[in-house]
Structures are given as structure tokens and as C-alpha cells.
Coordinates of C-alpha atoms and ligand atoms in Angstrom, one line a residue:
Chain A
M1272 CA 32.6 3.0 -10.3
E1273 CA 30.3 0.6 -12.2
Q1274 CA 28.3 2.1 -14.8
I1275 CA 26.0 0.5 -17.4
R1276 CA 26.5 2.2 -20.7
D1277 CA 25.8 -0.8 -23.2
T1278 CA 22.0 -0.6 -23.0
S1279 CA 21.6 -3.3 -25.5
S1280 CA 22.1 -5.8 -22.8
I1281 CA 18.9 -4.4 -21.1
K1282 CA 15.9 -6.2 -22.1
G1283 CA 13.3 -4.1 -23.5
W1284 CA 15.6 -1.0 -23.0
G1285 CA 13.8 2.1 -24.5
A1286 CA 10.5 0.2 -25.4
D1287 CA 8.5 3.0 -24.0
S1288 CA 10.7 5.7 -25.0
D1289 CA 8.4 7.1 -27.7
K1290 CA 5.4 8.7 -25.8
L1291 CA 3.1 7.9 -28.9
N1292 CA 3.8 4.2 -27.8
R1293 CA 2.8 5.0 -24.3
P1294 CA -0.9 5.1 -24.3
A1295 CA -0.8 5.9 -20.5
H1296 CA 1.1 9.2 -20.8
T1297 CA -1.3 12.0 -22.0
M1298 CA -4.3 12.0 -19.8
W1299 CA -5.9 15.1 -20.8
E1300 CA -5.5 15.1 -24.3
I1301 CA -6.8 11.8 -25.5
P1302 CA -10.7 11.5 -25.5
I1303 CA -11.4 8.7 -23.1
E1304 CA -14.0 6.1 -23.7
G1305 CA -14.1 2.4 -22.5
T1306 CA -13.8 2.7 -18.7
G1307 CA -16.4 -0.2 -18.6
A1308 CA -19.0 2.0 -17.2
H1309 CA -22.4 1.7 -18.9
W1310 CA -24.3 4.3 -17.0
E1311 CA -24.2 8.1 -16.8
T1312 CA -24.4 8.1 -13.0
P1313 CA -24.1 5.0 -11.1
E1314 CA -27.1 3.8 -9.1
Q1315 CA -27.0 4.5 -5.3
Q1316 CA -26.0 1.9 -2.8
P1317 CA -28.5 1.7 0.1
G1318 CA -27.9 1.5 3.8
F1319 CA -25.2 4.0 4.7
K1320 CA -24.3 4.0 8.3
D1321 CA -21.1 6.0 8.6
F1322 CA -19.9 9.5 8.2
V1323 CA -19.7 11.8 5.3
S1324 CA -16.8 14.4 4.9
I1325 CA -18.1 17.9 5.2
E1326 CA -16.3 18.6 1.9
R1327 CA -18.9 16.6 0.1
P1328 CA -22.5 17.4 -0.6
R1329 CA -23.8 13.8 -0.2
V1330 CA -22.9 10.3 0.5
T1331 CA -21.2 8.8 -2.6
K1332 CA -22.8 6.3 -4.9
V1333 CA -20.9 3.4 -3.4
F1334 CA -19.2 2.9 -0.1
G1335 CA -17.6 0.3 2.1
N1336 CA -20.3 -1.2 4.7
T1337 CA -18.1 -2.5 7.4
V1338 CA -16.8 -1.8 11.0
H1339 CA -19.3 1.2 11.5
P1340 CA -18.5 3.7 14.1
K1341 CA -19.6 2.7 17.8
G1342 CA -18.7 3.3 21.4
L1343 CA -16.6 6.0 22.7
S1344 CA -14.3 5.9 19.6
G1345 CA -17.5 6.5 17.4
L1346 CA -18.3 9.5 19.5
V1347 CA -14.7 11.0 18.8
R1348 CA -15.0 10.0 15.1
K1349 CA -18.3 12.1 15.0
M1350 CA -16.5 15.0 16.4
A1351 CA -13.7 14.5 13.9
F1352 CA -16.1 14.5 11.1
K1353 CA -17.3 18.0 11.9
K1354 CA -14.0 19.4 10.6
S1355 CA -12.7 19.4 7.2
E1356 CA -10.0 17.2 5.7
G1357 CA -7.6 20.1 5.6
T1358 CA -7.4 20.4 9.4
F1359 CA -5.0 18.8 11.8
S1360 CA -7.7 18.3 14.5
H1361 CA -9.9 16.2 12.0
W1362 CA -6.9 13.6 11.5
M1363 CA -5.7 13.6 15.1
M1364 CA -9.2 13.0 16.5
L1365 CA -9.4 10.1 13.9
I1366 CA -5.9 8.6 15.1
F1367 CA -7.1 9.2 18.9
A1368 CA -10.4 7.3 18.1
D1369 CA -8.3 4.4 16.5
R1370 CA -6.3 4.2 19.6
I1371 CA -9.5 4.0 21.8
G1372 CA -10.7 1.4 19.3
I1373 CA -7.9 -0.9 20.4
V1374 CA -9.1 -1.0 23.9
E1375 CA -12.6 -1.6 22.8
G1376 CA -11.2 -4.2 20.5
Y1377 CA -10.2 -6.1 23.6
L1378 CA -13.4 -5.8 25.2
D1379 CA -15.3 -7.0 22.1
D1380 CA -12.9 -10.0 21.9
F1381 CA -13.6 -11.0 25.5
K1382 CA -17.5 -10.5 24.8
Q1383 CA -17.3 -12.9 22.1
G1384 CA -15.4 -15.5 24.2
K1385 CA -12.3 -14.9 22.1
L1386 CA -9.0 -14.7 23.9
P1387 CA -6.8 -12.0 22.3
H1388 CA -3.1 -13.2 21.9
P1389 CA -1.2 -9.9 21.5
L1390 CA 2.1 -11.8 20.8
R1391 CA 0.7 -14.3 18.3
E1392 CA -1.1 -11.6 16.6
R1393 CA 2.3 -9.6 16.3
G1394 CA 3.9 -12.6 14.5
W1395 CA 6.2 -13.6 17.1
N1396 CA 6.5 -17.0 15.4
M1397 CA 8.6 -15.3 12.8
D1398 CA 11.0 -13.9 15.5
K1399 CA 11.4 -17.4 16.8
K1400 CA 12.6 -18.4 13.4
F1401 CA 14.7 -15.4 12.4
K1402 CA 15.3 -13.4 15.4
T1403 CA 15.6 -16.0 18.1
R1404 CA 17.5 -13.7 20.5
R1405 CA 14.7 -11.0 20.5
Y1406 CA 12.2 -14.1 20.8
Y1407 CA 13.6 -15.4 24.0
K1408 CA 14.2 -11.8 25.4
V1409 CA 10.4 -11.0 25.0
L1410 CA 9.5 -14.5 26.2
T1411 CA 11.7 -13.9 29.4
M1412 CA 10.4 -10.5 30.0
S1413 CA 6.8 -11.3 29.6
G1414 CA 7.4 -14.5 32.0
L1415 CA 9.0 -12.2 34.6
L1416 CA 6.3 -9.7 34.3
T1417 CA 3.8 -12.5 34.8
V1418 CA 5.4 -14.0 37.7
G1419 CA 5.9 -10.6 39.3
L1420 CA 2.3 -9.6 38.6
I1421 CA 0.8 -12.9 40.4
A1422 CA 3.3 -12.4 43.2
S1423 CA 2.3 -9.0 44.0
V1424 CA -1.5 -9.8 43.8
V1425 CA -0.8 -12.7 46.2
K1426 CA 1.1 -10.3 48.4
L1427 CA -1.7 -7.8 48.4
T1428 CA -4.3 -10.3 49.1
Y1429 CA -2.7 -12.7 51.7
G1430 CA -0.3 -10.0 53.1
N1431 CA -3.0 -7.7 54.3
R1432 CA -4.8 -10.5 56.2
R1433 CA -2.1 -10.9 58.6
Chain B
M849 CA -15.0 -17.6 6.1
I850 CA -11.4 -17.0 7.0
A851 CA -10.4 -13.3 7.0
T852 CA -8.0 -11.0 8.4
N853 CA -8.8 -9.1 11.4
Y854 CA -6.8 -5.9 12.4
R855 CA -6.6 -5.5 16.1
G856 CA -4.3 -2.3 16.2
P857 CA -0.9 -1.4 15.3
Y858 CA 1.4 -4.4 14.7
R859 CA -1.5 -6.7 15.6
I860 CA -3.5 -8.9 13.1
R861 CA -4.9 -12.2 12.9
A862 CA -7.0 -14.4 10.6
D863 CA -10.4 -15.4 12.1
R864 CA -12.6 -18.1 10.9
D865 CA -16.0 -16.6 11.7
K866 CA -16.2 -13.7 9.4
S867 CA -19.6 -13.7 7.6
L868 CA -19.5 -14.0 3.8
P869 CA -19.7 -10.7 1.8
K870 CA -22.9 -9.9 -0.1
I871 CA -23.9 -8.1 -3.2
E872 CA -24.8 -4.5 -1.9
H873 CA -25.1 -2.8 -5.2
P874 CA -26.3 -4.0 -8.7
N875 CA -22.8 -3.6 -10.0
D876 CA -21.0 -5.4 -7.3
A877 CA -19.2 -8.8 -7.6
I878 CA -18.2 -11.5 -5.2
I879 CA -14.9 -12.8 -5.8
R880 CA -13.2 -15.8 -4.3
V881 CA -9.6 -14.8 -3.6
T882 CA -6.7 -16.7 -5.1
R883 CA -3.6 -14.5 -4.2
S884 CA -3.2 -11.5 -1.9
L885 CA -0.2 -9.7 -1.3
I886 CA 1.0 -7.8 1.7
C887 CA 1.8 -4.2 2.0
G888 CA 3.2 -2.5 5.1
H889 CA 2.4 0.8 6.6
L890 CA -1.3 0.3 7.2
Y891 CA -0.4 -2.3 9.7
H892 CA 1.9 0.2 11.7
G893 CA -1.2 2.2 12.6
L894 CA -0.1 5.4 10.6
V895 CA -3.2 5.7 8.5
P896 CA -6.0 7.6 10.2
D897 CA -9.5 6.2 10.5
C898 CA -8.1 2.7 10.4
R899 CA -10.5 0.8 12.5
V900 CA -10.2 -2.3 14.6
G901 CA -11.9 -5.2 12.9
S902 CA -11.0 -4.1 9.4
V903 CA -10.0 -6.7 6.8
F904 CA -6.9 -5.7 5.1
G905 CA -5.7 -6.5 1.6
H906 CA -5.7 -4.4 -1.5
E907 CA -3.6 -6.5 -4.0
F908 CA -5.5 -9.5 -4.9
T909 CA -6.5 -11.9 -7.8
G910 CA -9.6 -14.1 -7.7
V911 CA -12.3 -16.0 -9.5
V912 CA -15.8 -14.4 -10.0
E913 CA -18.4 -16.3 -7.8
E914 CA -21.4 -14.1 -8.0
I915 CA -22.4 -11.0 -9.9
G916 CA -25.1 -8.2 -9.3
K917 CA -27.8 -7.7 -11.8
S918 CA -26.2 -5.1 -13.8
V919 CA -22.7 -6.7 -14.3
K920 CA -22.1 -7.2 -18.1
N921 CA -18.3 -7.3 -18.6
L922 CA -17.6 -10.2 -16.2
K923 CA -19.1 -13.6 -15.8
V924 CA -19.1 -16.2 -13.0
G925 CA -15.8 -18.2 -13.2
D926 CA -13.7 -15.4 -14.6
H927 CA -10.1 -15.2 -13.2
V928 CA -9.5 -11.7 -12.6
V929 CA -6.8 -9.2 -11.0
V930 CA -8.5 -6.4 -9.2
P931 CA -7.0 -3.0 -9.0
F932 CA -6.6 -1.5 -5.7
N933 CA -8.6 1.6 -6.5
I934 CA -12.4 1.3 -6.6
A935 CA -13.6 3.6 -9.5
C936 CA -17.0 4.3 -10.8
G937 CA -15.8 4.8 -14.4
S938 CA -18.2 7.7 -14.9
C939 CA -17.2 10.8 -12.8
L940 CA -15.2 13.6 -14.1
F941 CA -12.0 12.1 -12.8
C942 CA -12.6 8.4 -14.0
K943 CA -13.5 9.7 -17.5
H944 CA -9.9 11.3 -17.6
Q945 CA -8.7 7.8 -16.3
L946 CA -7.6 9.2 -13.1
Y947 CA -9.0 6.0 -11.5
G948 CA -7.1 6.6 -8.3
N949 CA -9.1 9.8 -7.7
C950 CA -12.7 8.5 -8.5
H951 CA -15.1 10.8 -6.8
E952 CA -18.0 8.3 -6.1
T953 CA -16.4 5.8 -3.8
V954 CA -15.2 7.4 -0.7
P955 CA -17.9 9.2 1.5
Q956 CA -15.5 10.0 4.4
A957 CA -13.0 11.9 2.3
S958 CA -12.6 13.6 -1.0
A959 CA -8.9 13.2 -2.2
M960 CA -8.8 9.5 -3.2
A961 CA -10.6 6.9 -4.8
G962 CA -11.8 3.9 -2.5
F963 CA -9.2 1.2 -1.8
F964 CA -9.8 -2.2 -0.8
G965 CA -9.0 -3.0 2.8
Y966 CA -7.4 0.3 3.5
S967 CA -9.1 2.3 6.3
H968 CA -12.3 4.5 6.3
T969 CA -10.3 7.3 4.8
T970 CA -10.5 5.4 1.7
G971 CA -14.0 4.3 2.1
G972 CA -13.9 1.4 4.6
Y973 CA -14.2 -1.5 2.1
D974 CA -13.1 -5.0 3.3
G975 CA -10.1 -6.2 1.6
G976 CA -8.9 -9.3 -0.2
Q977 CA -6.9 -10.9 2.8
A978 CA -9.8 -13.2 3.1
E979 CA -11.4 -16.1 1.2
Y980 CA -14.2 -13.9 -0.5
V981 CA -14.3 -10.2 -1.0
R982 CA -17.0 -7.8 -2.5
V983 CA -15.7 -6.0 -5.5
P984 CA -17.8 -2.9 -6.3
F985 CA -18.0 -1.6 -10.0
A986 CA -17.2 -4.9 -11.2
D987 CA -17.5 -3.6 -14.7
V988 CA -14.8 -1.1 -14.2
G989 CA -12.1 -2.3 -12.2
P990 CA -11.3 -6.2 -12.7
Y991 CA -9.1 -7.4 -15.6
L992 CA -9.6 -10.8 -16.8
I993 CA -6.1 -12.5 -16.6
P994 CA -5.0 -13.7 -19.9
E995 CA -4.3 -17.4 -20.5
D996 CA -0.6 -16.7 -20.9
I997 CA 0.0 -14.6 -17.9
S998 CA 0.6 -16.5 -14.6
V999 CA -1.5 -15.6 -11.6
D1000 CA 1.7 -14.7 -9.7
D1001 CA 2.7 -12.2 -12.4
A1002 CA -0.9 -11.0 -12.5
V1003 CA -1.4 -10.2 -8.8
L1004 CA 1.5 -7.7 -9.0
L1005 CA -0.6 -5.8 -11.6
A1006 CA -3.1 -4.9 -8.9
D1007 CA -0.8 -2.4 -7.4
A1008 CA 3.1 -2.5 -7.0
Y1009 CA 3.9 -2.8 -10.6
P1010 CA 1.5 -0.1 -11.9
T1011 CA 2.6 2.1 -9.1
G1012 CA 6.3 1.6 -10.0
Y1013 CA 5.5 2.2 -13.7
Q1014 CA 3.5 5.4 -13.1
A1015 CA 6.3 6.7 -10.8
A1016 CA 8.5 6.4 -13.9
E1017 CA 5.9 7.8 -16.3
M1018 CA 5.4 10.8 -14.0
A1019 CA 9.2 11.3 -13.9
D1020 CA 8.8 12.4 -17.6
I1021 CA 11.8 10.5 -18.7
T1022 CA 13.3 11.3 -22.2
E1023 CA 15.9 9.0 -23.7
G1024 CA 19.4 9.0 -21.9
D1025 CA 18.0 10.7 -18.8
T1026 CA 19.6 10.0 -15.4
V1027 CA 16.9 8.8 -12.8
V1028 CA 17.4 8.2 -9.3
V1029 CA 14.9 5.9 -7.3
F1030 CA 14.7 6.4 -3.6
G1031 CA 13.6 3.0 -2.1
A1032 CA 14.2 -0.6 -3.3
G1033 CA 11.0 -2.0 -2.0
P1034 CA 8.6 -3.4 -4.5
V1035 CA 7.4 -0.1 -5.9
G1036 CA 11.0 1.3 -6.2
I1037 CA 12.1 -2.1 -7.9
F1038 CA 9.3 -1.7 -10.5
A1039 CA 10.0 1.9 -10.9
A1040 CA 13.6 1.4 -11.7
K1041 CA 12.8 -1.4 -14.3
S1042 CA 10.1 0.8 -15.8
A1043 CA 12.6 3.8 -16.1
Q1044 CA 14.9 1.5 -18.1
L1045 CA 11.9 0.6 -20.3
M1046 CA 11.3 4.2 -21.1
G1047 CA 14.9 4.7 -22.2
A1048 CA 16.7 6.1 -19.2
G1049 CA 20.4 6.3 -19.7
R1050 CA 21.2 5.7 -16.1
V1051 CA 19.1 4.5 -13.4
I1052 CA 20.5 4.8 -9.6
V1053 CA 18.7 3.1 -6.8
I1054 CA 19.2 4.3 -3.1
D1055 CA 18.3 2.1 -0.1
R1056 CA 19.8 0.8 3.0
L1057 CA 19.1 -2.8 2.8
E1058 CA 21.8 -4.7 1.0
Y1059 CA 19.6 -7.6 -0.1
R1060 CA 17.2 -5.3 -1.9
L1061 CA 20.0 -3.3 -3.5
E1062 CA 21.4 -6.8 -4.7
F1063 CA 18.1 -7.5 -6.0
V1064 CA 17.3 -4.4 -7.8
R1065 CA 20.6 -4.3 -9.5
R1066 CA 19.9 -7.7 -11.1
F1067 CA 16.3 -7.3 -11.7
A1068 CA 16.4 -3.7 -13.3
Q1069 CA 20.0 -3.8 -14.5
C1070 CA 20.7 -0.6 -12.7
E1071 CA 23.2 0.9 -10.2
A1072 CA 22.2 0.7 -6.6
Y1073 CA 23.9 2.3 -3.4
N1074 CA 23.5 2.1 0.3
F1075 CA 22.7 5.2 1.8
E1076 CA 23.9 4.4 5.3
E1077 CA 27.5 4.2 3.7
M1078 CA 27.3 7.8 2.7
D1079 CA 28.0 10.9 4.6
D1080 CA 25.5 12.8 2.7
P1081 CA 23.2 11.1 0.0
V1082 CA 22.6 14.5 -1.6
V1083 CA 26.3 15.2 -2.0
F1084 CA 27.0 11.6 -3.2
L1085 CA 24.3 12.1 -6.0
K1086 CA 25.6 15.5 -7.0
K1087 CA 29.0 13.9 -7.4
E1088 CA 27.6 11.0 -9.3
T1089 CA 26.0 13.4 -11.7
D1090 CA 28.7 15.9 -12.7
W1091 CA 27.7 18.1 -9.8
M1092 CA 24.4 18.9 -11.7
G1093 CA 21.9 16.6 -10.1
A1094 CA 19.7 13.8 -11.7
D1095 CA 17.2 14.7 -14.5
A1096 CA 14.5 13.0 -12.4
C1097 CA 14.0 11.6 -9.0
I1098 CA 11.3 9.2 -7.8
D1099 CA 10.3 8.8 -4.2
A1100 CA 9.3 5.2 -3.8
V1101 CA 9.7 5.4 0.1
G1102 CA 7.0 7.5 1.6
C1103 CA 6.2 8.4 5.1
E1104 CA 8.3 5.7 6.9
A1105 CA 11.7 6.8 5.6
S1106 CA 14.7 6.4 7.8
G1107 CA 17.8 8.5 7.6
S1108 CA 16.8 11.6 9.7
K1109 CA 16.3 11.5 13.6
L1110 CA 14.4 14.8 13.5
Q1111 CA 12.0 13.6 10.8
G1112 CA 11.6 10.2 12.6
I1113 CA 10.7 11.7 15.9
L1114 CA 8.4 14.4 14.7
G1115 CA 6.7 12.5 11.9
V1116 CA 6.7 8.8 13.0
K1117 CA 7.1 8.7 16.9
M1118 CA 5.3 11.8 17.9
K1119 CA 3.0 12.1 14.8
I1120 CA 2.9 15.9 14.7
R1121 CA 4.0 15.7 11.1
S1122 CA 2.5 13.2 8.9
G1123 CA 5.4 10.8 8.6
S1124 CA 9.1 11.3 7.9
A1125 CA 9.8 12.8 4.5
V1126 CA 13.5 12.2 4.4
A1127 CA 13.5 10.6 0.9
L1128 CA 11.4 13.3 -0.5
Q1129 CA 13.8 15.9 1.1
W1130 CA 16.7 14.1 -0.7
A1131 CA 14.9 13.9 -3.9
I1132 CA 14.3 17.6 -4.1
N1133 CA 17.6 18.5 -3.0
S1134 CA 19.3 16.2 -5.6
V1135 CA 17.4 16.7 -8.7
K1136 CA 18.6 18.9 -11.3
K1137 CA 17.4 22.4 -11.5
G1138 CA 14.3 22.2 -13.8
G1139 CA 14.1 18.6 -13.3
T1140 CA 11.3 16.5 -12.1
V1141 CA 10.5 14.7 -8.8
S1142 CA 7.8 12.2 -8.9
I1143 CA 6.0 10.9 -5.6
V1144 CA 4.3 7.8 -5.2
G1145 CA 5.5 7.1 -1.7
V1146 CA 2.5 7.4 0.6
Y1147 CA 2.3 10.4 3.3
G1148 CA -0.2 11.2 5.8
P1149 CA -2.9 13.7 5.0
T1150 CA -1.7 16.8 7.3
A1151 CA 2.0 18.1 6.6
N1152 CA 5.4 17.2 6.3
L1153 CA 8.8 18.7 6.7
V1154 CA 9.7 19.4 2.9
P1155 CA 12.3 21.9 1.5
I1156 CA 9.6 23.6 -0.5
G1157 CA 11.8 26.8 -0.8
N1158 CA 14.5 24.7 -2.5
A1159 CA 11.9 23.4 -5.0
V1160 CA 11.0 27.0 -5.9
N1161 CA 14.4 28.1 -6.2
K1162 CA 15.5 25.2 -8.5
G1163 CA 12.4 25.4 -10.5
I1164 CA 11.5 21.7 -10.4
T1165 CA 8.3 20.0 -11.3
I1166 CA 6.7 18.0 -8.7
R1167 CA 4.3 15.2 -9.8
S1168 CA 2.5 12.8 -7.7
N1169 CA -0.5 10.5 -7.3
Q1170 CA -2.1 7.4 -6.3
A1171 CA -1.5 4.9 -9.3
S1172 CA -4.2 4.8 -11.7
V1173 CA -3.8 1.0 -12.1
K1174 CA -6.7 0.3 -14.4
R1175 CA -5.0 2.6 -16.9
H1176 CA -1.7 0.9 -16.9
I1177 CA -2.7 -3.0 -16.9
P1178 CA -3.1 -3.5 -20.5
H1179 CA 0.2 -2.1 -21.4
L1180 CA 2.1 -3.8 -18.6
V1181 CA 0.5 -7.2 -19.6
E1182 CA 2.3 -6.5 -22.9
H1183 CA 5.7 -6.2 -21.2
I1184 CA 5.2 -9.3 -19.5
R1185 CA 4.1 -11.0 -22.5
E1186 CA 7.2 -9.7 -24.4
G1187 CA 9.3 -11.2 -21.6
R1188 CA 10.8 -7.8 -20.7
I1189 CA 9.9 -8.3 -17.1
R1190 CA 8.6 -10.9 -14.8
P1191 CA 7.0 -9.3 -11.7
S1192 CA 6.5 -12.3 -9.8
E1193 CA 10.3 -12.5 -9.3
I1194 CA 9.8 -10.3 -6.4
I1195 CA 7.6 -12.6 -4.5
T1196 CA 9.9 -14.1 -1.8
H1197 CA 7.4 -15.7 0.5
R1198 CA 4.4 -18.0 -0.1
I1199 CA 2.2 -18.1 3.2
P1200 CA -1.1 -19.5 3.9
L1201 CA -3.8 -16.9 4.6
E1202 CA -4.4 -18.5 7.9
E1203 CA -0.8 -17.4 9.1
V1204 CA -1.3 -13.7 8.4
S1205 CA 0.1 -12.6 11.6
D1206 CA 3.5 -14.0 10.8
A1207 CA 3.4 -12.7 7.2
Y1208 CA 2.9 -9.2 8.3
H1209 CA 5.6 -9.4 10.9
L1210 CA 8.0 -10.9 8.5
F1211 CA 7.3 -8.1 5.8
S1212 CA 7.4 -5.3 8.3
N1213 CA 10.7 -6.2 10.0
K1214 CA 12.3 -7.3 6.7
L1215 CA 13.0 -10.8 8.0
D1216 CA 14.5 -13.5 6.0
N1217 CA 15.3 -11.1 3.0
C1218 CA 11.8 -10.4 2.5
I1219 CA 10.8 -8.3 -0.4
K1220 CA 6.9 -9.3 -1.2
P1221 CA 5.0 -12.0 0.7
V1222 CA 1.9 -13.4 -1.0
L1223 CA -0.8 -14.9 1.1
I1224 CA -2.8 -17.9 -0.3
P1225 CA -6.1 -18.9 0.8
P1226 CA -6.9 -22.6 1.7
H1227 CA -9.0 -23.3 -1.4
A1228 CA -6.6 -21.6 -4.1
N1229 CA -4.4 -24.2 -5.6
M1230 CA -0.8 -23.2 -4.8
Ligands
LIG2638 N1 1.1 5.9 -4.9 C1 0.6 4.7 -4.9 O1 -0.5 4.4 -5.7 C2 1.1 3.6 -4.1 C3 0.8 2.3 -4.4 C4 1.6 1.3 -3.4 C5 2.4 1.7 -2.6 N2 2.9 3.1 -2.4 C6 3.8 3.6 -1.4 O2 5.1 3.4 -2.0 C7 6.0 3.4 -0.8 C8 6.9 2.3 -1.2 O3 6.1 1.0 -1.2 P1 6.9 -0.4 -1.1 O4 6.0 -1.6 -1.0 O5 8.1 -0.5 -1.9 O6 7.5 -0.4 0.6 P2 8.7 -0.9 1.3 O7 8.6 -0.5 2.6 O8 8.8 -2.4 1.1 O9 10.0 -0.2 0.7 C9 10.5 1.1 1.2 C10 12.0 0.9 0.9 O10 12.6 2.2 1.2 C11 13.7 2.1 1.9 N3 14.1 3.4 2.6 C12 13.7 3.8 3.8 N4 14.1 5.1 4.0 C13 14.8 5.4 2.9 C14 15.4 6.5 2.5 N5 15.5 7.6 3.3 N6 16.0 6.6 1.2 C15 16.0 5.5 0.3 N7 15.2 4.4 0.8 C16 14.7 4.3 2.1 C17 13.5 1.0 2.8 O11 14.6 0.3 3.4 C18 12.6 -0.1 2.1 O12 13.4 -0.9 1.4 C19 5.2 3.3 0.4 O13 5.0 4.7 1.0 C20 3.7 2.8 -0.3 O14 2.8 3.1 0.6 C21 2.1 4.0 -3.2
LIG2639 ZN1 -15.4 7.8 -10.6

């Protein structure tokens, strides 16, 4: 078995071995200043439109202000935020809301006149380059599926007329 | 502007019609992104409250375009690296340099600090896989990239390198220790190298991807083994360490670990546990009695299958956290400057921001020997 014993060949070996030279080490013992903050408490960011964990007394001073809750997924999220962070149901409801959000996402795309392209969004171009067999398999499968779907729709509409 | 747009698990694209970010707080800055790295499991839909329409990206560098009226430490035109944690600099935790646990940046949860582009469980901030990004608490987080440090090296200071470093730091390494690192992804690679820099006598890396094992052997001058070639990795490691176990084990894998069908089915497929904790299980079982297990691999917030009884019986110390990036940067810059490490060596792919869908797929499927891809917005000079 290969073992490295001659540590002198390792660039920088032991450079950090003395903890006194490792300023990052003792977090609680060194008096800390110079975090960059020049306030006792930060100013409050205005315009909060989301949920606050029930493990908090108030909204934090700063927050992300994007993709606010809406629709059915928003309702599920609202329910989720009635539970504390230690509960299984809190997180499961959030994951469930995320999945509902996928369907809502398709609807939003259509509303904005965008045609979602699930395969391209999955980066299938890379499969073409590096996983050619998988790429053509997916291509054939989705081709067959589309043809089958069209055929059955045609059969249903025209077949019934006779 | 061009920005990534998450559409659901394994689906992401670049849109061109995202509105530009605005200053929303006096200590905000707007930054024009120059580099943005890709990191995986958010894209797999495992993180709760990850909403469709989010902009991803928590590891980036950029040039300051605009500053809020209370910003003093940055000026327009500064080229900075931005730590992935958003920290206020003044709460109890920030005062103790636990920037990854800032208490003033995530309304929706209370454990972690805010992250850029990483779900509403971490505050719902837009991320840096876009042309521009809003950076809150601009006086606290961003670090001016020194003239002699390249942007490609600097961008790895936003997360991967500091996280690997903190993994080694939490392992409490003393000179000559044997340290096992689970995972040869970017974080594990930096953890292995950092363990060497702290004087470990022997560093052993475990993964299943040959090309990554190959890379880490060279990069961190350590031993590296493929767990798929072992009957039982714990027994292998015991044997390698005189049947005593390693002084410290580092989990740099997290909730998507392979190696156990049971863990995979319960944790990843059915999601009734928060991910597969195989690497952590191995770490606890293969560390020496009284040793330390350091966890930086990310797990979901509920519960995992972990041999806690064995942890008690062996009297081990478990240390874990989100990396406190800001705390490490100045020191890690010194390592780069002294030529002890070149973080940018792990960048395997340079991809235009517009091709983000391909970049994620490449990283997630570990195609073309991918370790870390970097996204480059159109206006950033390659
Ligand atoms: N705590 C923090 O601040 C922080 C910051 C960044 C990343 N992370 C986490 O660190 C972890 C690693 O990140 P990364 O970017 O290196 O990810 P990655 O997916 O590129 O690397 C993980 C590696 O682990 C390997 N692996 C899978 N199962 C294994 C097992 N049972 N034993 C050993 N190796 C195994 C995989 O083959 C892969 O090479 C992730 O969970 C990530 O979310 C944490
Ligand atoms: Zn804080």
C-alpha cells in the first residue's frame, strides 16, 4: 500500500499546525471586532410579503424579496408555516407546495407566452455530447410517445364519428 | 437581464427578461457578476421551500455597480468575492464570527444565515447565476479581491474552499493525525488539502468516482480509495489504521450519499428521512474512540438514520456547521498567495451563463469528468 511519509514533499505541510497561527480556530475566546458592521442593530428593510417562522418573534431586519407565495402552493405554504421548524409536517408541506409549484410554473409560462422545454431545461444537449445512447433513447421514447398520443387522439375523434 | 430560472427538480434555464435588482435596504449593493459556480443538490429538489422561479447561485464574484446610502466599506468599481452566507455583522452569532448562523437574515427559519440563491428556507434571496445580483449587508460580506489573486481562485473563496477548510478545522487536527475524508467533490478535495496544511500525518479520501480520486491524490498529495471496490468501507478503514480507526473523519458528502440501498430509498426516493446518511454512518463507525467527526455535508432539516448509539459508546465528538466563510477568507488568501494551493485547479468547465441548463446537467450527472463548472455572464471578460 502506498503511504506518504515524507511530508516535506507536501507544499505547505503543517503550515497551520500551530493553532495560534490559525486565527479562525477559537471562536469564543477571542474578543471579536471588525465584522464590518457600523450599527448596533441594522435598519429594517421595508416591504415584507412572505411568511415568518413561528420560532421567531418578528421578521428579520433583512430578507430576500422574490417569488412570493401565491396560488394553491401559497396556501399550502401558509399552512406549513403554522408549524415549527422541528416538525416533520412543516417540511413535508413545504416540499408538497414545491411540487404544486411545478404545475403552476407551467401555467405561468403559458400565460407569459413562453413555451417550456422540459428536455432542454434538463440540459439534454449534454447527453447528446457525453451520453449519446441515453440521448437517442430519450429522443426515440418521446417521439414514440408523441406519435402514440396523436394517433389515439385522432382515433378517438374520428373513430367515434363512424 | 439574463438570469437563471428554476422550474422544478432537474429543470433550470436562463431567461432574458428578469428585471434588474434594486437597492432595498440602505446597506445593499448591486453587483455585476463576473463568475458564478454551480453546486448541486438544490437542483435535485431536495431542499424544502425551493420555489419555482428562483434564481440560483451562491458562489460568485462581481464588480460593485451601485451602493446603498449607508455603505462605507465598498465603492463602485470594486471587484469582490461574496461569501455565500448573508450576515448582519451585529447579532450575537455574527459577533462570534458564526456568520453562517446570522440571526437577522432569514425570516422563514431560524437555524441558518441567509444564503444567496438557495430557497426560502435560507431567506429567499436571488442568487448570482445572473448578470446582476442584490447583495445585502454589503459592509459585512463582500471581500475585495487582491490584485495578485485571480478571479478564478477568488470565486472558490465564496464557499467550496472555506467549507473544506472549516471541515478540517472542526476535525481538530493535531500534527500527525490520521484523517479520513468522505467525498472527493470540491468540498472534500479542499478538506483533504486543508488537513495536510494543518499537519495531518495521513489523509485518506474515500469516493466512488475514479477521476475524482485521481485528482485528489495529486491535488492534496493524499491517499484515495474507491469504496465500491471494498466489501465494507468501515472494515477497510479499520484495517488501514491498525484496527483503531482514524483520529478524525470528515463528512463532505451530505444527503445524497450512495452506498446503501436502504438509506437511498428511505431518504432520497421516498423522502421520509432527510436524505441518505451513508457517509456519516461510515464516518461515525470508522473514527477512533474519542475521535472527532466533522460534518459539512448538507442534510435536510428533519431526521436521518445515524448510528447515534455507536457515537455515544465510542465517546466521539461531532462538530458541524455551515461554513463561516467571511472568517476564513483572509487566511485562505495567504495560502493562495504563498503558493500552497491553487483553488482554481478544480474548475473543469467554463460555460456561458446562457447555457445554464447544460451546465447543471453536466455537474449533476458528473459527465465529462466534471468537478466544478463555472458560469460566465456575457459581459464578464473570460
Ligand atoms: N456546510 C457548508 O457550508 C457547505 C458548503 C458547501 C457545500 N456543502 C455540502 O458539502 C457536500 C459536498 O459538496 P460538493 O460540492 O463537494 O458535492 P459533490 O456532489 O460534488 O461531491 C460529493 C462526492 O461524494 C461522493 N460520494 C457519494 N456517496 C459517498 C459515500 N457514501 N462515501 C464517500 N463519498 C461518497 C460522490 O461520488 C461525490 O464525488 C454537499 O452536501 C454540499 O451541499 C456544505
Ligand atoms: Zn448576524
